[in-house]
C-alpha cells in the first residue's frame, strides 16, 4: 500500500457536513498553514452562515449547501478530495478512498454523519429522508401518491405530517404521544390542533437553507454517494404535495402497492412508507481491521477531547457517541447544533494536541439547548426538558394558552433542570440562567410561571 500513498496530510477530516466543515474551519483558523485535507463523498459541503449566539448556550445559524470550491477559495491550504473513504488503516495512519487512492494522516477526524434507520432495507416502497437526493426521491414518489404511511416520532416525522398536502397521511407512532423525542403528552396536545387547522397561506420567510442542487454535469457519476444530512427547513423549496387536489383526508378503496401491518393488528394499504425512525451512524468503512469502541447506538465512542479509542483518530457529529461523563444538564441528541459544536471543539482539540496546549471540555456541553420550529411555532428546549434520567424526583410546572404558548418547567430538588418553551414566550434567557445557576426556587413555588409577574424583574 505504501507505494500507492499519494500524500500524507497533517490533518484529514472525513465528511463535508456541518461537523466536518466546522472542524476544518476551526483547524485552518488556528493553524493557518495546517496542511488540511477534507475527504467527502457528496458533491456539496454544508456551511454555517449568520451564526448568532442567542444566549449563553443557545445558538442560531443558517446552513447553506455550497460547492466545495467555496471552502478551497477561503482556505488556500485546504485540499478537498471528492471520494468516499472505503477503508481506514489506523496502524499505518492512512485511509483509502473509493477511487483507489490512499492518503496518510497524522491526525484524523471522522465526521461521516449517519443514514436513516430504515424499517426495511432494499424495499422500493420504504423511503428514508437524509439528504437532498433522498428528499427529491421522496418528492417524486409523493406527487403520485394518494396515501402514505409515516413511521416514527422524531423531528422529521413531525415536520412531514405537518408539511405534506394533497395526500392522506397515516402516522404510525409507537409512543403514547406525538413528538415523543422532543415533547411530553401536554406539549403534544398543544400542538395537535395545528395539524388539523389550515396552514398559513404564505409561509414566513425561510431564514435557513434552501435545498437546491444543480443537475449533475453530463457524464457525471450517478452512483450512490452519501450526502450530508438535511436539517431545518429541508422541505423549503420542495413541493410536498401528493396526487390529491384537496387537503382533507380521503379514503380510496381498492388495492395499494404496499400494505403495512402495525403492532395493534391493523393493516393499511398505501403508496409508500416513509421510515423516519432515527439514524444509524455511518461507521462501516472505518471499523474493519481496527479496534474502535462502539457505543450501543452504533456511534464511535469519543472522550471529552472528541478522541476515539484509536490513537490520533477523533470523531464528531452524528457518527460519534459522547462517552465522557456528561454534565447533569446535557445529553447528546443528533442535531445540527451539536454537529457544529462537536466539529468546532474537535478542531480545537486537534490543534491543542499539536500545539501541546491544554484544553478543557467546552462550556457548550454544560447545558443542552436547542431552538427549532415545529408546526410553525418557535420551540426552545433546555436541559433535561423531558425529565430525562430524573426518575420520580421531578416536579412539572406547566402554563398553557391554547394556540399561543406552552411553557413547561422541570424542577428537581427545588432547582430548575429543564424547560420546554413553545411560542414566543421570551423566557429562554431567564430560564437558561435559572438552570445554569441552580438557584433554589422552592420559595417561589408556582409563582414561577405566573403570567402576571415579570419573571425577569423577579430574579434581578
Ligand atoms: P452529515 O450532515 O450527515 O454529513 C456527513 C458527511 O459525511 C456528508 O458530507 C457525507 O457525504 C460524508 N460521508 C459519509 N460517509 C462518508 C465516507 N465513507 N467517506 C467520505 N465522506 C463520507 N437537526 C436539527 O438540529 N434541527 C432540525 O430541524 C433537523 N432536521 C433534520 C431534517 C432531516 C430531513 C434530517 C435528515 C436531519 C435533520 N436534523 C436536524 C439533523 C441534522 O441534520 C444532523 O444532526 C446534522 O446534519 C449532522 O451533521 P454531520 O456533519 O454529523 O453529518
Coordinates of C-alpha atoms and ligand atoms in Angstrom, one line a residue:
X1 CA 0.0 0.0 0.0
X2 CA 2.9 2.4 0.7
X3 CA 3.7 2.9 -3.0
X4 CA 0.1 3.9 -3.7
X5 CA 0.1 6.5 -0.9
X6 CA -0.4 9.8 -2.6
X7 CA 0.3 12.2 0.2
X8 CA 0.4 12.5 3.9
X9 CA -1.5 15.4 5.5
X10 CA -1.1 16.7 9.0
X11 CA -4.9 16.7 9.4
X12 CA -7.5 14.7 7.4
X13 CA -11.2 15.3 8.0
X14 CA -13.8 12.9 6.6
X15 CA -17.2 14.3 5.8
X16 CA -18.4 17.6 4.3
X17 CA -21.4 18.0 6.6
X18 CA -21.7 20.6 9.4
X19 CA -19.4 18.7 11.8
X20 CA -16.6 18.2 9.2
X21 CA -16.7 21.6 7.7
X22 CA -16.7 23.4 11.1
X23 CA -13.8 21.2 12.2
X24 CA -11.9 22.2 9.0
X25 CA -12.7 25.9 9.6
X26 CA -11.5 25.8 13.2
X27 CA -8.3 23.9 12.4
X28 CA -7.4 26.2 9.5
X29 CA -8.0 29.3 11.6
X30 CA -5.9 28.1 14.5
X31 CA -3.1 26.6 12.4
X32 CA -3.2 28.6 9.2
X33 CA -0.6 26.6 7.2
X34 CA -2.0 23.4 8.7
X35 CA -1.9 21.1 5.7
X36 CA -5.5 20.0 6.0
X37 CA -7.5 17.7 3.7
X38 CA -11.2 17.2 3.6
X39 CA -12.4 14.0 2.1
X40 CA -16.1 13.9 1.4
X41 CA -18.4 11.6 -0.6
X42 CA -21.1 14.1 -1.6
X43 CA -20.6 16.8 -4.2
X44 CA -21.5 19.7 -1.8
X45 CA -20.5 20.8 1.6
X46 CA -22.5 22.4 4.3
X47 CA -21.5 25.8 5.5
X48 CA -22.8 27.6 8.7
X49 CA -23.6 31.2 8.0
X50 CA -25.2 34.1 10.0
X51 CA -24.1 32.4 13.3
X52 CA -25.7 34.1 16.2
X53 CA -25.2 33.3 19.9
X54 CA -28.7 34.0 21.2
X55 CA -27.8 33.5 24.9
X56 CA -25.0 31.8 26.9
X57 CA -25.7 28.4 25.3
X58 CA -28.5 28.9 22.7
X59 CA -27.3 29.5 19.2
X60 CA -29.0 30.1 15.8
X61 CA -27.5 29.9 12.4
X62 CA -28.3 29.4 8.8
X63 CA -26.9 26.5 6.8
X64 CA -26.0 26.7 3.2
X65 CA -25.2 23.9 0.8
X66 CA -22.3 25.0 -1.3
X67 CA -19.9 23.6 -3.8
X68 CA -16.7 22.7 -2.0
X69 CA -14.7 25.1 -4.2
X70 CA -16.0 27.8 -1.8
X71 CA -14.0 26.3 1.0
X72 CA -10.9 25.9 -1.1
X73 CA -11.0 29.6 -2.1
X74 CA -11.4 30.6 1.5
X75 CA -8.6 28.4 2.8
X76 CA -5.8 28.1 0.2
X77 CA -4.0 25.4 2.2
X78 CA -7.0 23.1 2.2
X79 CA -7.2 20.2 -0.2
X80 CA -10.7 18.8 -0.9
X81 CA -10.9 15.2 -2.1
X82 CA -14.2 14.1 -3.6
X83 CA -14.5 10.4 -2.9
X84 CA -15.9 8.2 -0.2
X85 CA -13.5 6.7 2.3
X86 CA -13.5 2.9 1.7
X87 CA -11.2 1.8 4.5
X88 CA -9.2 3.1 7.3
X89 CA -5.8 1.6 8.4
X90 CA -5.1 3.1 11.9
X91 CA -1.8 1.2 12.2
X92 CA -0.3 2.8 9.1
X93 CA -2.3 6.1 9.7
X94 CA -3.9 6.0 6.2
X95 CA -7.3 6.0 4.5
X96 CA -8.2 4.5 1.2
X97 CA -10.8 6.2 -1.0
X98 CA -13.4 4.5 -3.3
X99 CA -11.4 5.7 -6.3
X100 CA -8.4 3.7 -5.1
X101 CA -6.3 6.5 -3.7
X102 CA -4.5 6.2 -0.4
X103 CA -3.8 9.2 1.9
X104 CA -1.8 9.3 5.0
X105 CA -2.7 11.4 8.1
X106 CA -1.1 12.5 11.3
X107 CA -4.5 13.3 12.9
X108 CA -7.8 12.1 11.5
X109 CA -11.3 13.3 12.4
X110 CA -14.3 11.2 11.2
X111 CA -17.4 13.2 10.6
X112 CA -19.3 10.9 8.3
X113 CA -22.7 11.5 9.8
X114 CA -25.5 8.9 9.8
X115 CA -28.1 7.4 7.5
X116 CA -31.8 6.7 8.0
X117 CA -32.5 3.7 10.2
X118 CA -34.9 2.1 7.7
X119 CA -37.6 -0.2 8.8
X120 CA -36.7 -2.4 5.9
X121 CA -33.7 -2.3 3.6
X122 CA -33.9 -2.5 -0.2
X123 CA -37.6 -2.3 -0.3
X124 CA -38.6 0.2 -3.0
X125 CA -41.7 1.1 -1.1
X126 CA -39.8 2.1 2.0
X127 CA -38.1 5.5 1.8
X128 CA -35.9 7.4 4.3
X129 CA -35.0 11.1 4.1
X130 CA -31.5 12.2 4.8
X131 CA -30.0 14.3 2.1
X132 CA -31.0 16.3 -0.9
X133 CA -31.2 13.2 -3.2
X134 CA -33.4 11.3 -0.9
X135 CA -35.7 14.3 -0.3
X136 CA -36.1 14.6 -4.1
X137 CA -36.8 10.9 -4.4
X138 CA -39.4 11.3 -1.8
X139 CA -41.0 14.2 -3.6
X140 CA -41.0 12.2 -6.9
X141 CA -43.0 9.5 -5.2
X142 CA -45.2 11.8 -3.3
X143 CA -46.6 13.7 -6.3
X144 CA -48.2 10.5 -7.5
X145 CA -49.3 9.3 -4.1
X146 CA -52.8 9.2 -2.6
X147 CA -51.8 7.8 0.8
X148 CA -48.5 7.4 2.6
X149 CA -47.7 5.9 6.0
X150 CA -45.1 7.8 8.1
X151 CA -43.4 5.7 10.7
X152 CA -41.5 7.4 13.5
X153 CA -42.0 10.1 16.1
X154 CA -39.0 12.4 15.9
X155 CA -38.4 15.7 14.3
X156 CA -38.5 14.5 10.7
X157 CA -41.8 12.7 11.2
X158 CA -43.3 15.8 12.9
X159 CA -42.3 18.0 10.0
X160 CA -43.6 15.6 7.4
X161 CA -47.1 15.1 8.8
X162 CA -47.4 18.9 9.1
X163 CA -46.0 19.8 5.7
X164 CA -47.4 17.1 3.3
X165 CA -50.5 18.2 1.5
X166 CA -52.8 16.6 -1.0
X167 CA -52.2 13.1 0.3
X168 CA -53.7 11.1 3.1
X169 CA -51.1 10.6 5.8
X170 CA -51.3 7.7 8.2
X171 CA -48.9 8.4 11.1
X172 CA -47.7 5.3 12.9
X173 CA -46.4 6.3 16.4
X174 CA -45.5 3.7 19.0
X175 CA -45.4 6.1 21.9
X176 CA -48.4 7.4 23.7
X177 CA -48.0 11.0 22.4
X178 CA -46.7 12.6 19.2
X179 CA -43.3 14.1 19.0
X180 CA -42.0 11.9 21.9
X181 CA -38.4 12.7 21.2
X182 CA -39.0 16.3 22.0
X183 CA -42.3 16.6 23.8
X184 CA -44.4 15.2 26.6
X185 CA -48.1 14.5 26.2
X186 CA -49.1 18.0 27.3
X187 CA -47.0 19.7 24.6
X188 CA -48.3 17.2 22.0
X189 CA -51.9 18.1 23.0
X190 CA -51.0 21.8 22.5
X191 CA -49.6 21.1 19.0
X192 CA -52.3 18.7 17.7
X193 CA -54.8 21.4 16.7
X194 CA -52.1 22.8 14.3
X195 CA -52.3 19.6 12.4
X196 CA -56.0 19.9 11.9
X197 CA -56.0 23.7 11.2
X198 CA -55.3 25.2 7.8
X199 CA -51.8 26.3 7.4
X200 CA -50.9 29.9 6.8
X201 CA -51.2 30.7 3.1
X202 CA -47.9 32.3 2.8
X203 CA -45.2 30.8 4.9
X204 CA -43.0 33.1 6.9
X205 CA -39.7 33.8 5.0
X206 CA -37.4 31.0 5.5
X207 CA -34.3 32.0 7.3
X208 CA -32.3 28.9 6.7
X209 CA -31.3 26.6 3.9
X210 CA -32.8 26.4 0.5
X211 CA -32.0 23.0 -0.8
X212 CA -31.4 23.4 -4.4
X213 CA -29.0 21.3 -6.3
X214 CA -27.6 21.6 -9.8
X215 CA -28.3 18.9 -12.3
X216 CA -25.3 16.6 -12.4
X217 CA -22.8 17.5 -15.1
X218 CA -23.1 15.4 -18.3
X219 CA -21.2 12.2 -17.8
X220 CA -21.1 12.7 -14.0
X221 CA -21.2 9.5 -12.0
X222 CA -24.8 8.5 -10.9
X223 CA -23.6 6.0 -8.3
X224 CA -24.7 6.4 -4.8
X225 CA -22.7 8.7 -2.6
X226 CA -24.0 9.5 0.9
X227 CA -24.7 13.3 1.1
X228 CA -24.9 15.5 4.1
X229 CA -28.0 15.4 6.3
X230 CA -30.6 18.0 5.5
X231 CA -31.7 19.7 8.6
X232 CA -34.1 22.6 9.5
X233 CA -36.4 23.7 6.7
X234 CA -35.3 20.8 4.5
X235 CA -38.7 20.9 2.9
X236 CA -38.4 24.6 1.8
X237 CA -38.4 24.7 -2.0
X238 CA -39.6 21.2 -2.3
X239 CA -43.3 20.9 -3.0
X240 CA -44.6 18.3 -0.6
X241 CA -47.9 17.7 -2.4
X242 CA -49.5 14.4 -3.2
X243 CA -51.8 13.5 -6.0
X244 CA -55.0 14.7 -4.4
X245 CA -56.1 18.2 -5.1
X246 CA -57.7 18.8 -1.8
X247 CA -56.1 18.8 1.6
X248 CA -58.6 16.8 3.5
X249 CA -58.1 13.1 4.1
X250 CA -59.7 10.7 1.6
X251 CA -60.3 7.0 1.7
X252 CA -59.7 5.4 -1.5
X253 CA -61.0 1.8 -1.9
X254 CA -59.1 -0.7 -4.0
X255 CA -55.7 -2.2 -3.9
X256 CA -52.4 -0.5 -2.9
X257 CA -48.9 -1.0 -4.0
X258 CA -47.9 -1.9 -0.4
X259 CA -49.5 -2.9 2.9
X260 CA -48.1 -2.2 6.3
X261 CA -49.2 -4.1 9.4
X262 CA -48.9 -2.4 12.7
X263 CA -48.4 -4.0 16.1
X264 CA -52.0 -3.0 17.0
X265 CA -53.1 -5.6 14.4
X266 CA -54.3 -3.0 11.9
X267 CA -53.2 -3.2 8.3
X268 CA -53.1 -0.2 6.0
X269 CA -52.5 -0.1 2.2
X270 CA -50.5 2.9 0.9
X271 CA -48.4 4.1 -2.0
X272 CA -45.3 4.0 0.1
X273 CA -43.9 4.1 3.6
X274 CA -41.6 6.8 5.0
X275 CA -39.3 5.4 7.6
X276 CA -38.4 8.3 9.9
X277 CA -37.1 6.2 12.8
X278 CA -33.8 7.9 13.6
X279 CA -30.3 7.5 12.2
X280 CA -27.6 4.9 12.2
X281 CA -24.0 6.3 12.4
X282 CA -22.0 5.8 9.2
X283 CA -19.2 3.8 10.8
X284 CA -18.8 0.8 8.4
X285 CA -15.8 1.9 6.3
X286 CA -13.8 2.7 9.4
X287 CA -14.4 -0.3 11.6
X288 CA -12.9 -3.2 9.6
X289 CA -9.5 -4.2 10.9
X290 CA -9.4 -1.5 13.6
X291 CA -10.2 -1.5 17.3
X292 CA -12.8 1.2 17.8
X293 CA -15.0 1.2 20.9
X294 CA -18.5 1.4 19.5
X295 CA -21.5 2.6 21.7
X296 CA -24.8 0.8 21.9
X297 CA -26.4 3.2 19.5
X298 CA -23.7 2.3 16.9
X299 CA -21.7 5.5 17.2
X300 CA -17.9 5.7 17.6
X301 CA -17.3 6.4 21.3
X302 CA -15.4 9.6 22.0
X303 CA -14.0 11.0 25.2
X304 CA -14.0 14.6 26.4
X305 CA -11.4 15.5 23.8
X306 CA -13.5 14.0 21.0
X307 CA -11.0 11.2 20.7
X308 CA -12.0 7.7 19.7
X309 CA -10.3 4.7 21.2
X310 CA -7.9 4.6 18.3
X311 CA -4.8 6.8 18.6
X312 CA -4.9 10.1 16.6
X313 CA -8.4 9.4 15.5
X314 CA -11.1 11.9 16.5
X315 CA -14.8 11.9 15.6
X316 CA -17.6 14.5 15.7
X317 CA -21.3 14.9 14.8
X318 CA -23.9 12.2 14.1
X319 CA -21.2 9.5 13.7
X320 CA -20.0 9.7 17.3
X321 CA -21.4 9.0 20.7
X322 CA -20.3 11.3 23.5
X323 CA -19.0 8.9 26.2
X324 CA -17.5 11.3 28.7
X325 CA -19.2 11.9 32.0
X326 CA -21.9 14.3 30.9
X327 CA -22.9 17.4 32.8
X328 CA -26.2 16.6 34.7
X329 CA -27.9 19.1 32.4
X330 CA -26.7 17.9 29.0
X331 CA -27.5 15.0 26.8
X332 CA -26.4 14.1 23.3
X333 CA -29.0 14.4 20.5
X334 CA -28.1 14.0 16.9
X335 CA -28.9 17.6 15.9
X336 CA -27.5 20.3 13.8
X337 CA -26.3 22.4 16.7
X338 CA -24.4 19.6 18.3
X339 CA -22.8 18.7 15.0
X340 CA -21.5 22.2 14.8
X341 CA -20.4 22.3 18.4
X342 CA -18.6 19.0 18.2
X343 CA -16.9 19.8 14.9
X344 CA -15.7 23.1 16.3
X345 CA -14.5 21.5 19.6
X346 CA -12.8 18.6 17.8
X347 CA -10.9 21.1 15.7
X348 CA -9.8 22.9 18.8
X349 CA -8.7 19.7 20.5
X350 CA -6.7 18.5 17.4
X351 CA -5.0 21.9 17.3
X352 CA -4.3 21.9 21.0
X353 CA -2.7 18.5 20.8
X354 CA -0.4 19.5 18.0
X355 CA 0.4 22.8 19.8
X356 CA 0.9 21.0 23.1
X357 CA -1.7 23.2 24.7
X358 CA -4.1 22.1 27.5
X359 CA -7.8 22.2 26.7
X360 CA -10.9 21.7 28.8
X361 CA -14.4 20.5 27.8
X362 CA -16.2 23.4 26.2
X363 CA -19.0 25.3 28.1
X364 CA -21.5 24.4 25.3
X365 CA -21.6 20.9 26.8
X366 CA -22.7 22.2 30.1
X367 CA -26.4 22.7 29.2
X368 CA -28.4 21.0 26.5
X369 CA -30.1 23.8 24.4
X370 CA -31.9 23.7 21.1
X371 CA -34.0 26.2 19.1
X372 CA -36.2 24.9 16.4
X373 CA -39.6 25.2 14.8
X374 CA -42.4 22.7 14.8
X375 CA -45.8 23.3 13.2
X376 CA -44.8 27.0 12.7
X377 CA -44.2 27.5 16.5
X378 CA -40.8 28.6 17.9
X379 CA -39.6 25.8 20.2
X380 CA -36.8 26.1 22.7
X381 CA -35.6 23.1 24.6
X382 CA -33.3 23.4 27.7
X383 CA -31.6 20.9 29.9
X384 CA -33.5 17.8 30.9
X385 CA -36.5 19.2 29.1
X386 CA -38.3 15.9 29.3
X387 CA -37.1 14.9 32.7
X388 CA -34.6 12.6 31.0
X389 CA -33.0 10.3 33.6
X390 CA -34.6 12.1 36.6
X391 CA -36.9 9.3 37.7
X392 CA -39.7 10.1 40.2
X393 CA -37.7 13.0 41.7
X394 CA -39.2 15.7 39.5
X395 CA -42.0 18.2 39.5
X396 CA -43.5 19.8 36.5
X397 CA -44.9 23.3 36.3
X398 CA -47.0 24.0 33.2
X399 CA -48.6 27.1 31.7
X400 CA -50.5 26.9 28.5
X401 CA -52.6 29.3 26.4
X402 CA -54.2 27.5 23.6
X403 CA -52.9 28.4 20.2
X404 CA -50.4 30.8 21.7
X405 CA -47.8 29.3 24.1
X406 CA -46.9 26.2 26.1
X407 CA -44.4 26.6 28.9
X408 CA -43.2 23.6 30.9
X409 CA -40.5 23.7 33.6
X410 CA -38.9 20.6 35.1
X411 CA -37.9 21.1 38.7
X412 CA -35.8 18.6 40.7
X413 CA -34.8 19.1 44.3
X414 CA -36.2 22.6 44.2
X415 CA -33.9 23.5 41.2
X416 CA -34.9 24.1 37.6
X417 CA -33.3 21.4 35.5
X418 CA -35.1 21.7 32.2
X419 CA -37.7 23.6 30.2
X420 CA -39.8 23.4 27.0
X421 CA -40.9 26.7 25.6
X422 CA -43.3 26.7 22.6
X423 CA -44.4 30.0 21.1
X424 CA -43.0 33.5 21.6
X425 CA -42.5 33.2 25.4
X426 CA -39.4 35.3 25.7
X427 CA -38.4 33.2 28.7
X428 CA -35.4 31.4 27.3
X429 CA -32.7 33.6 28.7
X430 CA -34.1 33.9 32.2
X431 CA -34.8 30.1 32.3
X432 CA -31.3 29.3 31.0
X433 CA -29.8 31.4 33.8
X434 CA -32.0 29.8 36.4
X435 CA -31.0 26.3 35.1
X436 CA -27.3 27.2 34.9
X437 CA -27.1 28.9 38.4
X438 CA -29.2 26.1 40.0
X439 CA -30.8 28.6 42.4
X440 CA -33.2 27.1 45.0
X441 CA -36.7 28.0 43.6
X442 CA -38.7 26.4 46.5
X443 CA -39.8 29.8 47.9
X444 CA -41.3 30.8 44.6
X445 CA -43.4 27.7 44.0
X446 CA -45.9 28.0 41.2
X447 CA -45.5 31.8 41.1
X448 CA -42.6 31.0 38.8
X449 CA -45.0 30.6 35.9
X450 CA -47.5 33.3 37.0
X451 CA -48.1 35.2 33.7
X452 CA -48.8 38.4 35.7
X453 CA -45.3 38.5 37.1
X454 CA -42.4 39.7 35.0
X455 CA -40.1 37.0 35.8
X456 CA -37.0 38.8 34.6
X457 CA -37.5 41.6 37.3
X458 CA -38.2 38.9 39.8
X459 CA -34.8 37.4 39.6
X460 CA -32.8 40.6 39.1
Ligands
LIG1 P1 -23.9 14.9 7.9 O1 -24.5 16.2 7.7 O2 -24.7 13.6 7.6 O3 -22.6 14.9 7.0 C1 -21.9 13.7 6.8 C2 -20.9 13.9 5.6 O4 -20.0 12.8 5.5 C3 -21.5 14.1 4.3 O5 -20.9 15.2 3.6 C4 -21.3 12.8 3.6 O6 -21.2 13.0 2.2 C5 -19.9 12.4 4.2 N1 -19.6 11.0 4.2 C6 -20.4 10.0 4.7 N2 -19.7 8.8 4.6 C7 -18.5 9.1 4.0 C8 -17.4 8.3 3.6 N3 -17.3 7.0 3.8 N4 -16.3 9.0 3.1 C9 -16.3 10.3 2.9 N5 -17.4 11.1 3.2 C10 -18.5 10.5 3.8 N6 -31.2 18.9 13.2 C11 -31.6 20.0 13.8 O7 -30.8 20.4 14.7 N7 -32.7 20.6 13.5 C12 -33.6 20.1 12.5 O8 -34.6 20.7 12.3 C13 -33.2 19.0 11.8 N8 -33.9 18.5 10.8 C14 -33.5 17.4 10.1 C15 -34.2 17.0 9.0 C16 -33.8 16.0 8.2 C17 -34.6 15.5 7.0 C18 -32.6 15.3 8.5 C19 -32.1 14.2 7.7 C20 -31.8 15.7 9.6 C21 -32.3 16.8 10.4 N9 -31.5 17.2 11.5 C22 -31.9 18.3 12.2 C23 -30.3 16.6 12.0 C24 -29.1 17.2 11.4 O9 -29.2 17.5 10.0 C25 -27.8 16.4 11.7 O10 -27.7 16.1 13.0 C26 -26.5 17.0 11.2 O11 -26.6 17.5 9.9 C27 -25.3 16.1 11.4 O12 -24.2 16.6 10.8 P2 -22.9 15.8 10.5 O13 -21.9 16.7 9.9 O14 -22.5 15.0 11.7 O15 -23.3 14.7 9.4

